[in-house]
Amino acid sequence: QVLGVSRGSVRDAIRSLELVGLLEPRQGVGTVVCDPASGAGAPLATALIQKRKMITELLEVRKMIEPPLAASAARHATSDELADLENILVRQEARVRQSELGIEEDSEFHYSIALASDNSVVLKVVDVLMDLLRETRERSLQADGRQEKSLAGHYRILFALKQGDAAAAEAAMRRHLQEIEEVVLKKLY
């Protein structure tokens, strides 16, 4: 409820993460996050790139998790966190001007939003999600115009965060993820 996500959406996200081996239900304990260092993260990231269905599911999980995280970040972000986000975008913009991918900045921006949402449990899920996204992010950022689109989307999100506007931050993140999805799926088919 803190993130404004229905229980059904959370259940769907948990099922998707269980399917890719990132979460594991344990009787008497609940659902636990698997250790990506145990080999679940990197091989799965490679498998995800090769399987359209899995990539689509990963994008679906992002759409379930990241827009509410952006809304939460709009409510909780400190001035220091907002300044950090702005610095990340300045660095990303410099990379885009030099025709570099800016993968680190892209990842850092999304992760910093998760940090600013002030939810330690969701942060553990986002940790695993970021590992899975590493290779798909690299491939999608190589598409023509993708870097500029990504940067523009990030600036829209940052603007909403600075306004403290949870609904606008959520909408900006949703739009950003939709644009990413269009690019990624176009590359797959």
PDB file of C-alpha atoms in Angstrom:
ATOM      1  CA  GLN A   1       0.000   0.000   0.000  1.00  0.00           C
ATOM      2  CA  VAL A   2       2.918   2.359   0.594  1.00  0.00           C
ATOM      3  CA  LEU A   3       3.751   2.204  -3.116  1.00  0.00           C
ATOM      4  CA  GLY A   4       0.126   2.298  -4.243  1.00  0.00           C
ATOM      5  CA  VAL A   5       0.340  -1.139  -5.883  1.00  0.00           C
ATOM      6  CA  SER A   6      -2.440  -3.717  -5.612  1.00  0.00           C
ATOM      7  CA  ARG A   7      -1.765  -7.056  -3.949  1.00  0.00           C
ATOM      8  CA  GLY A   8      -2.435  -8.755  -7.283  1.00  0.00           C
ATOM      9  CA  SER A   9       0.323  -6.745  -8.967  1.00  0.00           C
ATOM     10  CA  VAL A  10       2.753  -7.606  -6.185  1.00  0.00           C
ATOM     11  CA  ARG A  11       1.812 -11.293  -6.420  1.00  0.00           C
ATOM     12  CA  ASP A  12       2.358 -11.194 -10.214  1.00  0.00           C
ATOM     13  CA  ALA A  13       5.743  -9.521  -9.768  1.00  0.00           C
ATOM     14  CA  ILE A  14       6.757 -12.078  -7.136  1.00  0.00           C
ATOM     15  CA  ARG A  15       5.680 -14.967  -9.406  1.00  0.00           C
ATOM     16  CA  SER A  16       7.701 -13.521 -12.290  1.00  0.00           C
ATOM     17  CA  LEU A  17      10.773 -13.168 -10.081  1.00  0.00           C
ATOM     18  CA  GLU A  18      10.290 -16.730  -8.791  1.00  0.00           C
ATOM     19  CA  LEU A  19      10.152 -18.004 -12.398  1.00  0.00           C
ATOM     20  CA  VAL A  20      13.548 -16.494 -13.187  1.00  0.00           C
ATOM     21  CA  GLY A  21      15.025 -17.867  -9.974  1.00  0.00           C
ATOM     22  CA  LEU A  22      15.427 -14.568  -8.131  1.00  0.00           C
ATOM     23  CA  LEU A  23      12.924 -15.242  -5.374  1.00  0.00           C
ATOM     24  CA  GLU A  24      12.275 -18.507  -3.606  1.00  0.00           C
ATOM     25  CA  PRO A  25       9.252 -19.400  -1.469  1.00  0.00           C
ATOM     26  CA  ARG A  26      10.286 -21.114   1.775  1.00  0.00           C
ATOM     27  CA  GLN A  27       7.788 -22.755   4.044  1.00  0.00           C
ATOM     28  CA  GLY A  28       7.631 -21.160   7.466  1.00  0.00           C
ATOM     29  CA  VAL A  29       9.844 -18.262   6.343  1.00  0.00           C
ATOM     30  CA  GLY A  30       8.068 -16.649   3.409  1.00  0.00           C
ATOM     31  CA  THR A  31       9.535 -15.534   0.108  1.00  0.00           C
ATOM     32  CA  VAL A  32      13.268 -14.831   0.148  1.00  0.00           C
ATOM     33  CA  VAL A  33      15.606 -13.167  -2.343  1.00  0.00           C
ATOM     34  CA  CYS A  34      18.122 -15.606  -3.839  1.00  0.00           C
ATOM     35  CA  ASP A  35      21.775 -14.632  -3.785  1.00  0.00           C
ATOM     36  CA  PRO A  36      22.712 -13.397  -7.282  1.00  0.00           C
ATOM     37  CA  ALA A  37      26.355 -14.285  -6.522  1.00  0.00           C
ATOM     38  CA  SER A  38      25.314 -17.937  -6.363  1.00  0.00           C
ATOM     39  CA  GLY A  39      25.100 -17.889 -10.141  1.00  0.00           C
ATOM     40  CA  ALA A  40      21.428 -17.005 -10.539  1.00  0.00           C
ATOM     41  CA  GLY A  41      22.004 -13.451 -11.796  1.00  0.00           C
ATOM     42  CA  ALA A  42      24.556 -13.466 -14.621  1.00  0.00           C
ATOM     43  CA  PRO A  43      23.539 -16.685 -16.425  1.00  0.00           C
ATOM     44  CA  LEU A  44      19.905 -15.640 -16.184  1.00  0.00           C
ATOM     45  CA  ALA A  45      20.685 -12.247 -17.655  1.00  0.00           C
ATOM     46  CA  THR A  46      22.210 -14.007 -20.668  1.00  0.00           C
ATOM     47  CA  ALA A  47      19.215 -16.336 -20.931  1.00  0.00           C
ATOM     48  CA  LEU A  48      16.841 -13.386 -20.755  1.00  0.00           C
ATOM     49  CA  ILE A  49      18.497 -11.739 -23.748  1.00  0.00           C
ATOM     50  CA  GLN A  50      18.007 -14.911 -25.787  1.00  0.00           C
ATOM     51  CA  LYS A  51      14.378 -15.434 -24.876  1.00  0.00           C
ATOM     52  CA  ARG A  52      11.801 -12.902 -26.031  1.00  0.00           C
ATOM     53  CA  LYS A  53       9.226 -14.096 -23.549  1.00  0.00           C
ATOM     54  CA  MET A  54      11.578 -13.624 -20.628  1.00  0.00           C
ATOM     55  CA  ILE A  55      12.567 -10.127 -21.742  1.00  0.00           C
ATOM     56  CA  THR A  56       8.916  -9.207 -22.082  1.00  0.00           C
ATOM     57  CA  GLU A  57       8.281 -10.500 -18.564  1.00  0.00           C
ATOM     58  CA  LEU A  58      11.222  -8.498 -17.242  1.00  0.00           C
ATOM     59  CA  LEU A  59       9.780  -5.345 -18.823  1.00  0.00           C
ATOM     60  CA  GLU A  60       6.420  -6.168 -17.228  1.00  0.00           C
ATOM     61  CA  VAL A  61       8.058  -6.475 -13.809  1.00  0.00           C
ATOM     62  CA  ARG A  62       9.746  -3.105 -14.315  1.00  0.00           C
ATOM     63  CA  LYS A  63       6.382  -1.531 -15.147  1.00  0.00           C
ATOM     64  CA  MET A  64       4.904  -3.050 -11.980  1.00  0.00           C
ATOM     65  CA  ILE A  65       7.700  -1.872  -9.704  1.00  0.00           C
ATOM     66  CA  GLU A  66       9.345   1.310 -11.014  1.00  0.00           C
ATOM     67  CA  PRO A  67       6.401   3.723 -11.520  1.00  0.00           C
ATOM     68  CA  PRO A  68       5.210   3.311  -7.896  1.00  0.00           C
ATOM     69  CA  LEU A  69       8.843   3.629  -6.771  1.00  0.00           C
ATOM     70  CA  ALA A  70       9.083   6.956  -8.604  1.00  0.00           C
ATOM     71  CA  ALA A  71       5.878   8.115  -6.885  1.00  0.00           C
ATOM     72  CA  SER A  72       7.294   7.112  -3.515  1.00  0.00           C
ATOM     73  CA  ALA A  73      10.589   8.849  -4.312  1.00  0.00           C
ATOM     74  CA  ALA A  74       8.664  12.050  -5.108  1.00  0.00           C
ATOM     75  CA  ARG A  75       7.235  11.929  -1.596  1.00  0.00           C
ATOM     76  CA  HIS A  76      10.448  10.958   0.217  1.00  0.00           C
ATOM     77  CA  ALA A  77      13.479  12.241  -1.744  1.00  0.00           C
ATOM     78  CA  THR A  78      15.791  14.549   0.166  1.00  0.00           C
ATOM     79  CA  SER A  79      17.434  17.578  -1.428  1.00  0.00           C
ATOM     80  CA  ASP A  80      20.744  15.661  -1.433  1.00  0.00           C
ATOM     81  CA  GLU A  81      19.143  12.726  -3.254  1.00  0.00           C
ATOM     82  CA  LEU A  82      17.607  15.079  -5.825  1.00  0.00           C
ATOM     83  CA  ALA A  83      21.012  16.736  -6.318  1.00  0.00           C
ATOM     84  CA  ASP A  84      22.595  13.286  -6.810  1.00  0.00           C
ATOM     85  CA  LEU A  85      19.971  12.427  -9.444  1.00  0.00           C
ATOM     86  CA  GLU A  86      20.673  15.691 -11.238  1.00  0.00           C
ATOM     87  CA  ASN A  87      24.432  15.021 -11.184  1.00  0.00           C
ATOM     88  CA  ILE A  88      23.845  11.577 -12.677  1.00  0.00           C
ATOM     89  CA  LEU A  89      21.903  13.158 -15.556  1.00  0.00           C
ATOM     90  CA  VAL A  90      24.630  15.750 -16.148  1.00  0.00           C
ATOM     91  CA  ARG A  91      27.112  12.872 -16.491  1.00  0.00           C
ATOM     92  CA  GLN A  92      24.705  10.905 -18.699  1.00  0.00           C
ATOM     93  CA  GLU A  93      24.191  13.928 -20.938  1.00  0.00           C
ATOM     94  CA  ALA A  94      27.966  14.368 -21.316  1.00  0.00           C
ATOM     95  CA  ARG A  95      28.251  10.723 -22.398  1.00  0.00           C
ATOM     96  CA  VAL A  96      25.397  11.071 -24.890  1.00  0.00           C
ATOM     97  CA  ARG A  97      27.137  14.119 -26.424  1.00  0.00           C
ATOM     98  CA  GLN A  98      30.263  11.986 -26.865  1.00  0.00           C
ATOM     99  CA  SER A  99      28.173   9.184 -28.432  1.00  0.00           C
ATOM    100  CA  GLU A 100      28.886   6.887 -25.489  1.00  0.00           C
ATOM    101  CA  LEU A 101      26.255   4.557 -24.047  1.00  0.00           C
ATOM    102  CA  GLY A 102      26.103   5.820 -20.456  1.00  0.00           C
ATOM    103  CA  ILE A 103      24.999   2.431 -19.140  1.00  0.00           C
ATOM    104  CA  GLU A 104      26.381   3.146 -15.657  1.00  0.00           C
ATOM    105  CA  GLU A 105      24.511   6.436 -15.419  1.00  0.00           C
ATOM    106  CA  ASP A 106      21.294   4.864 -16.703  1.00  0.00           C
ATOM    107  CA  SER A 107      21.481   2.121 -14.061  1.00  0.00           C
ATOM    108  CA  GLU A 108      22.546   4.556 -11.363  1.00  0.00           C
ATOM    109  CA  PHE A 109      19.608   6.866 -12.087  1.00  0.00           C
ATOM    110  CA  HIS A 110      17.025   4.097 -11.703  1.00  0.00           C
ATOM    111  CA  TYR A 111      18.746   2.660  -8.638  1.00  0.00           C
ATOM    112  CA  SER A 112      18.941   6.097  -7.010  1.00  0.00           C
ATOM    113  CA  ILE A 113      15.188   6.508  -7.445  1.00  0.00           C
ATOM    114  CA  ALA A 114      14.728   3.200  -5.636  1.00  0.00           C
ATOM    115  CA  LEU A 115      17.006   4.466  -2.847  1.00  0.00           C
ATOM    116  CA  ALA A 116      15.035   7.714  -2.595  1.00  0.00           C
ATOM    117  CA  SER A 117      11.774   5.773  -2.275  1.00  0.00           C
ATOM    118  CA  ASP A 118      12.942   4.864   1.236  1.00  0.00           C
ATOM    119  CA  ASN A 119      11.789   1.238   1.141  1.00  0.00           C
ATOM    120  CA  SER A 120      14.519  -1.239   2.099  1.00  0.00           C
ATOM    121  CA  VAL A 121      12.503  -4.339   1.130  1.00  0.00           C
ATOM    122  CA  VAL A 122      11.799  -3.131  -2.407  1.00  0.00           C
ATOM    123  CA  LEU A 123      15.449  -2.114  -2.666  1.00  0.00           C
ATOM    124  CA  LYS A 124      16.476  -5.778  -2.310  1.00  0.00           C
ATOM    125  CA  VAL A 125      14.223  -6.708  -5.237  1.00  0.00           C
ATOM    126  CA  VAL A 126      15.589  -3.781  -7.267  1.00  0.00           C
ATOM    127  CA  ASP A 127      19.156  -4.983  -6.558  1.00  0.00           C
ATOM    128  CA  VAL A 128      18.372  -8.252  -8.304  1.00  0.00           C
ATOM    129  CA  LEU A 129      16.429  -6.514 -11.075  1.00  0.00           C
ATOM    130  CA  MET A 130      19.421  -4.249 -11.820  1.00  0.00           C
ATOM    131  CA  ASP A 131      21.669  -7.312 -12.217  1.00  0.00           C
ATOM    132  CA  LEU A 132      19.223  -8.835 -14.696  1.00  0.00           C
ATOM    133  CA  LEU A 133      18.879  -5.592 -16.617  1.00  0.00           C
ATOM    134  CA  ARG A 134      22.591  -5.021 -17.158  1.00  0.00           C
ATOM    135  CA  GLU A 135      22.895  -6.811 -20.491  1.00  0.00           C
ATOM    136  CA  THR A 136      19.455  -5.898 -21.834  1.00  0.00           C
ATOM    137  CA  ARG A 137      20.174  -2.249 -20.997  1.00  0.00           C
ATOM    138  CA  GLU A 138      23.450  -2.387 -22.939  1.00  0.00           C
ATOM    139  CA  ARG A 139      21.726  -3.832 -26.000  1.00  0.00           C
ATOM    140  CA  SER A 140      18.814  -1.388 -25.914  1.00  0.00           C
ATOM    141  CA  LEU A 141      21.040   1.670 -25.435  1.00  0.00           C
ATOM    142  CA  GLN A 142      22.795   0.808 -28.707  1.00  0.00           C
ATOM    143  CA  ALA A 143      19.574   1.342 -30.690  1.00  0.00           C
ATOM    144  CA  ASP A 144      19.421   4.538 -32.763  1.00  0.00           C
ATOM    145  CA  GLY A 145      18.089   7.481 -30.761  1.00  0.00           C
ATOM    146  CA  ARG A 146      17.662   5.379 -27.613  1.00  0.00           C
ATOM    147  CA  GLN A 147      20.245   7.285 -25.565  1.00  0.00           C
ATOM    148  CA  GLU A 148      18.576  10.628 -26.270  1.00  0.00           C
ATOM    149  CA  LYS A 149      15.131   9.166 -25.495  1.00  0.00           C
ATOM    150  CA  SER A 150      16.412   7.713 -22.256  1.00  0.00           C
ATOM    151  CA  LEU A 151      17.952  11.014 -21.196  1.00  0.00           C
ATOM    152  CA  ALA A 152      14.784  12.967 -22.049  1.00  0.00           C
ATOM    153  CA  GLY A 153      12.729  10.459 -20.055  1.00  0.00           C
ATOM    154  CA  HIS A 154      15.071  10.774 -17.090  1.00  0.00           C
ATOM    155  CA  TYR A 155      14.784  14.574 -17.140  1.00  0.00           C
ATOM    156  CA  ARG A 156      10.966  14.326 -17.154  1.00  0.00           C
ATOM    157  CA  ILE A 157      11.119  12.008 -14.153  1.00  0.00           C
ATOM    158  CA  LEU A 158      13.572  14.271 -12.317  1.00  0.00           C
ATOM    159  CA  PHE A 159      11.372  17.322 -12.948  1.00  0.00           C
ATOM    160  CA  ALA A 160       8.389  15.552 -11.353  1.00  0.00           C
ATOM    161  CA  LEU A 161      10.539  14.386  -8.424  1.00  0.00           C
ATOM    162  CA  LYS A 162      11.776  17.941  -7.810  1.00  0.00           C
ATOM    163  CA  GLN A 163       8.155  19.146  -7.769  1.00  0.00           C
ATOM    164  CA  GLY A 164       7.347  16.453  -5.202  1.00  0.00           C
ATOM    165  CA  ASP A 165       4.535  15.384  -7.544  1.00  0.00           C
ATOM    166  CA  ALA A 166       4.002  11.658  -6.983  1.00  0.00           C
ATOM    167  CA  ALA A 167       1.387  11.245  -9.756  1.00  0.00           C
ATOM    168  CA  ALA A 168       3.556  13.056 -12.319  1.00  0.00           C
ATOM    169  CA  ALA A 169       6.653  11.062 -11.286  1.00  0.00           C
ATOM    170  CA  GLU A 170       4.741   7.808 -11.663  1.00  0.00           C
ATOM    171  CA  ALA A 171       3.364   8.873 -15.073  1.00  0.00           C
ATOM    172  CA  ALA A 172       6.811  10.019 -16.269  1.00  0.00           C
ATOM    173  CA  MET A 173       8.368   6.697 -15.243  1.00  0.00           C
ATOM    174  CA  ARG A 174       5.558   4.757 -16.904  1.00  0.00           C
ATOM    175  CA  ARG A 175       6.055   6.729 -20.147  1.00  0.00           C
ATOM    176  CA  HIS A 176       9.835   6.222 -19.958  1.00  0.00           C
ATOM    177  CA  LEU A 177       9.440   2.461 -19.522  1.00  0.00           C
ATOM    178  CA  GLN A 178       6.936   2.336 -22.400  1.00  0.00           C
ATOM    179  CA  GLU A 179       9.472   4.062 -24.667  1.00  0.00           C
ATOM    180  CA  ILE A 180      12.165   1.604 -23.566  1.00  0.00           C
ATOM    181  CA  GLU A 181       9.842  -1.323 -24.190  1.00  0.00           C
ATOM    182  CA  GLU A 182       9.110  -0.150 -27.750  1.00  0.00           C
ATOM    183  CA  VAL A 183      12.831   0.057 -28.529  1.00  0.00           C
ATOM    184  CA  VAL A 184      13.705  -3.278 -26.898  1.00  0.00           C
ATOM    185  CA  LEU A 185      10.850  -5.180 -28.514  1.00  0.00           C
ATOM    186  CA  LYS A 186      11.622  -3.647 -31.919  1.00  0.00           C
ATOM    187  CA  LYS A 187      15.194  -5.000 -31.588  1.00  0.00           C
ATOM    188  CA  LEU A 188      13.888  -8.456 -30.660  1.00  0.00           C
ATOM    189  CA  TYR A 189      11.475  -8.920 -33.549  1.00  0.00           C
TER     190      TYR A 189
END
